[in-house]
Amino acid sequence: MTYRAPVPDIVFTMRHVAGLDRAVADGVYGDLSTDLAETILEEAGRFANDVIAPLNREGDKHGVVLKDGVVTTAPGWKEAYKGWTEAGWNALPGPVEYGGQGLPTLLNSACVEMWNAASMAFGIGPVLTMGAIEALVQHGSEDLKSRYLEKLVSGEWTATMNLTEPHAGSDLAALRSRAEPAGDGTYRVTGQKIFITYGEHDLTDNIIHLVLARLPDAPAGTRGISLFLVPKFLPDGTRNDVRCHSIEHKLGIHASPTCTMIFGDNGGAVGWLVGEENRGLNCMFTMMNNARLAVGLQGVAIAERAYQQALGYANERKQGRAIGAVEGMSSIAVHPDVQRNLLTMKALTAAARAICYMTAEAIDRAYLEEDPARRKKAHERASLLTPVAKAFSTDIGMEVASIGVQVHGGMGFIEETGAAQHFRDARIAPIYEGTNGIQAIDLVTRKLPLSGGEAVRTQIAAMRATVARLLKESTPAFGMTAPRLRDTIESLDRATSHLLQSLSSNAQGEALAGATPYLRLFALAQGGGALAEMALAANAQAAGGDTDPAHAGRIALCRFFAENIAVGAKGLEETVMSGAGFLHDATLALAS
Amino acid sequence: MTYRAPVPDIVFTMRHVAGLDRAVADGVYGDLSTDLAETILEEAGRFANDVIAPLNREGDKHGVVLKDGVVTTAPGWKEAYKGWTEAGWNALPGPVEYGGQGLPTLLNSACVEMWNAASMAFGIGPVLTMGAIEALVQHGSEDLKSRYLEKLVSGEWTATMNLTEPHAGSDLAALRSRAEPAGDGTYRVTGQKIFITYGEHDLTDNIIHLVLARLPDAPAGTRGISLFLVPKFLPDGTRNDVRCHSIEHKLGIHASPTCTMIFGDNGGAVGWLVGEENRGLNCMFTMMNNARLAVGLQGVAIAERAYQQALGYANERKQGRAIGAVEGMSSIAVHPDVQRNLLTMKALTAAARAICYMTAEAIDRAYLEEDPARRKKAHERASLLTPVAKAFSTDIGMEVASIGVQVHGGMGFIEETGAAQHFRDARIAPIYEGTNGIQAIDLVTRKLPLSGGEAVRTQIAAMRATVARLLKESTPAFGMTAPRLRDTIESLDRATSHLLQSLSSNAQGEALAGATPYLRLFALAQGGGALAEMALAANAQAAGGDTDPAHAGRIALCRFFAENIAVGAKGLEETVMSGAGFLHDATLALAS
């Protein structure tokens, strides 16, 4: 079973939830029209289907090979990457002045979803290059920009993010890599970095490492970290003092090399400072915010692919007899419990996609709006939604991939089927680019307080407006959608007030203890609101005479989400409200 | 990180939830005392820790090898199996007249948990042997019993269950394997069976296959299936016409051979009928019910092992600073979000263990009670609880193993760490021995109606009695435990009434659509009630002057479950109550 990019779903989500039409009408996206956007997405979908998707299984089986410091990717990968960059896909969101097409993050996000659905191990590489481009554009010197941006934008070279060290993962304050000024404007970087995605590979002639390290007199902690650009090959063509020491044997994304990198074993790797001294984390966050949305999109992507595979199997596999059927076996896709599984997969995927695209549109407006007040609002919306997009989408990526295995029955446990690969691949996304626990803490402790709580209140008000429209709908197909989503949003509202109150009264433990269930609650309300927007749009189109059966399907999907998934909100609210009391004897409970 | 059998937790659960003390006092368990039970469990724990657990990682890496029809297990496995049978562990629950120790299912269930926690791939083999013993004891001829039972009870030989064929998995009506009478009282069996666990291996000299097949004039469907015993080696020592054609390349439990078996390629495998003609499914269900509880115990087992590994890592790994700490890094086990993860793991494991042990005790009483009315009640309780024990425990086995990966951060995704193996191994248990969807349908459509709903009503009444005791507790450490569990049980009660009503009005779709969320709801209520029983017992012991800190830990764990997990009940109730309406346009939603 291979992948078919769901371009109609993608376009519908962009237009009716993520505000593509409105952004185009507002002039935020310049010359871009919705028609052009659709054409680009169809083209991207073809590339994902035809060129990347067929690599996925082979890449999983073959993995990557490290020999004498050289990493060889799986057969066909080098050619596919070359074709992908030559077709201009890497350059799509890049700055025009460096050869990019300057297209919106929203449009690129849909493409990122498709590359990753076709193959997560392929898709993750360019995510890091894009983050590095962003960091250089915002913080790099003119010299570094002119030397590196063009080739990074085209994809002729790739980039990496070198943060983690054995004793410094979620806690970067502990990092030990060092950089000494060489006196000629360059630095000598030394240290060991682990879990470096595409740290070494054979897809391109050069690799540009962005590396966090400490200057000699830097203060301790996170305020003494600087960012350096360390190329594999120096501008004069000589090899820099950086090498891949080993690659990891991982649960999934086997085709993506995860490297331990050694900088400066022979006197120090030559590097250039990016941004100001000791402000490296600031620069790195530019990369990471971008990457967090992209990882969220990986969650959507693997969910979509797992769903397509499960649906295909369920339609073909015959076991048992449908209710009311007289003889013969029915396809398992007609059995209610299997339908519940498939609808759960599709509804979670659609909700996560909507949240990711909404985040992308907010990021676009945060850059592109001319009015500073609107720019600030968009920036806060993007800040609020980013941890939700990352954590919820990657959590459901795993859940959906797991249901996908279940739908296959015994066949799901056999590697040749492919469902198990999705289950393995999906498992990394809740971990990297900041674990989902870190995302939840970010949401609650840093994002809820934005503008004194106004950012989150505005978001909730928008959800309520959607429900107000739903409550006016009399179409029976909506079932209990309106009351269930209303309850979900009211649960979110109460939980939000409780946490804002806790934060303002310095009850840090209360906020930290409730962070993970709160993030899920937020996503259920936001995702439900988004599916409702699509259902309302579909209903309006159907009322207008459009006979596309997909419209009834969108209403049914929203109803399923409201009646079967969003209803988890009440329990999550109660968890947040019960507070941190459970932590009191936690140590005893864990010790016993 | 290896495994340490949690004998104190196991014994406490057996005594204070599963009614070991009461059963001993009632004389149901003959000579067995609680002290003797504890001694046996400690001994089993030592064997699991010292002999089986060290095989687990090596077995995963090495897997099994098929060459020329011979399957070779991983290094050390043959010796470990031999030591295990020689120590008498296979014989523990076996009938005394065939060399078994005749000990209760309850006691053996705790042992099964430990073998599987030490290694799921090791533990699954004897589960099948035990099922075959059960089937032979109940349905086999005296001839077959005397020829095979002694060696199966000792474990000198193992057994298999041959049900699945490529087109007959959940739907056994479709199976095609055939058996022809040979005229001498034996049969010639032909056909292909897939997914046969330990279908071929080198642990023992003989393997006894129990095979479902059709007689020549058998009716179509499930009423035309008979059960046959087909040994690998015939009584005269010649090799039977059965061979392993291939082994599967699986996601997990690599050390357990999963075989495609070919019967009768050279004229027919010699087999003997077990039970009556065309009543094979009946006999097979004897094996399967036993195996379902055992697979549920696998879920508990993998959860326990994943929890131990995550807790060990969290205590050692230092990142970030605890709230209130002044300097240095703290172990991640003190961070609230990590504590939430660890408590979720432990609470789900403890709840699933309690449900499995309750099921085991009910199975024991269904055999051992002298009074027919009590026997019937116990049988119905066992019937009701078995699908919950299987499905809930294996679902949480996956969930807990997944959280275990998450607690490890990036290290969790690296195979050498071991957390990923648990995640892979755990994935099979919700699938085999009847998928969890099938379990839910069994619970709702066959088990709820037992004695006109009396069986489930009795169970709910017992949960309510526990809550009534909780409501009288004034110990502040219980927090919101009583009200949260009360709400959970009332949700279960309403959902039960709704489903019983649907079944009696023939609304089959309604029952099928709600089955999976109902099973989870049942488990939250039952599991919460069980943890409350343990917390109440702990509280009473503490009040009596026992200063074991584990008592406070048990109360905290119950509180965590009530405030953070059981609260999901309301949403599940709403899902069941919303009914099957969402199915109406399901096909359109899935097609769009």
PDB file of C-alpha atoms in Angstrom, chain B residues 90-91 94-95 97-100 129-157 159 208 210 229:
ATOM      1  CA  ASN B  90       5.095 -25.574  33.961  1.00  0.00           C
ATOM      2  CA  ALA B  91       3.380 -28.154  36.175  1.00  0.00           C
ATOM      3  CA  GLY B  94      -1.569 -28.854  36.069  1.00  0.00           C
ATOM      4  CA  PRO B  95      -3.861 -31.649  37.260  1.00  0.00           C
ATOM      5  CA  GLU B  97      -3.330 -37.041  38.381  1.00  0.00           C
ATOM      6  CA  TYR B  98      -0.958 -36.201  35.531  1.00  0.00           C
ATOM      7  CA  GLY B  99       1.915 -34.983  37.650  1.00  0.00           C
ATOM      8  CA  GLY B 100       0.797 -31.407  38.136  1.00  0.00           C
ATOM      9  CA  THR B 129       0.735 -25.626  26.355  1.00  0.00           C
ATOM     10  CA  MET B 130      -1.493 -24.805  29.307  1.00  0.00           C
ATOM     11  CA  GLY B 131      -4.448 -24.139  27.051  1.00  0.00           C
ATOM     12  CA  ALA B 132      -3.940 -27.497  25.363  1.00  0.00           C
ATOM     13  CA  ILE B 133      -3.779 -29.270  28.721  1.00  0.00           C
ATOM     14  CA  GLU B 134      -7.066 -27.661  29.661  1.00  0.00           C
ATOM     15  CA  ALA B 135      -8.691 -28.725  26.386  1.00  0.00           C
ATOM     16  CA  LEU B 136      -7.440 -32.311  26.705  1.00  0.00           C
ATOM     17  CA  VAL B 137      -8.496 -32.595  30.343  1.00  0.00           C
ATOM     18  CA  GLN B 138     -12.002 -31.480  29.502  1.00  0.00           C
ATOM     19  CA  HIS B 139     -12.540 -32.971  26.059  1.00  0.00           C
ATOM     20  CA  GLY B 140      -9.823 -35.562  25.325  1.00  0.00           C
ATOM     21  CA  SER B 141     -10.336 -39.324  25.280  1.00  0.00           C
ATOM     22  CA  GLU B 142      -8.739 -41.372  28.031  1.00  0.00           C
ATOM     23  CA  ASP B 143      -6.323 -42.654  25.453  1.00  0.00           C
ATOM     24  CA  LEU B 144      -5.142 -39.191  24.436  1.00  0.00           C
ATOM     25  CA  LYS B 145      -4.997 -38.065  28.037  1.00  0.00           C
ATOM     26  CA  SER B 146      -2.815 -40.913  29.138  1.00  0.00           C
ATOM     27  CA  ARG B 147      -0.579 -40.566  26.107  1.00  0.00           C
ATOM     28  CA  TYR B 148      -0.007 -36.809  26.201  1.00  0.00           C
ATOM     29  CA  LEU B 149      -1.016 -35.129  29.408  1.00  0.00           C
ATOM     30  CA  GLU B 150       1.881 -36.121  31.616  1.00  0.00           C
ATOM     31  CA  LYS B 151       4.513 -34.773  29.244  1.00  0.00           C
ATOM     32  CA  LEU B 152       2.551 -31.613  28.528  1.00  0.00           C
ATOM     33  CA  VAL B 153       2.032 -30.992  32.243  1.00  0.00           C
ATOM     34  CA  SER B 154       5.726 -31.397  32.982  1.00  0.00           C
ATOM     35  CA  GLY B 155       6.591 -29.265  29.983  1.00  0.00           C
ATOM     36  CA  GLU B 156       8.737 -32.009  28.468  1.00  0.00           C
ATOM     37  CA  TRP B 157       6.616 -31.409  25.374  1.00  0.00           C
ATOM     38  CA  ALA B 159       1.600 -27.624  22.494  1.00  0.00           C
ATOM     39  CA  ILE B 208       1.621 -31.410  20.115  1.00  0.00           C
ATOM     40  CA  LEU B 210      -4.197 -28.914  18.307  1.00  0.00           C
ATOM     41  CA  LEU B 229      -4.508 -33.555  18.029  1.00  0.00           C
TER      42      LEU B 229
END
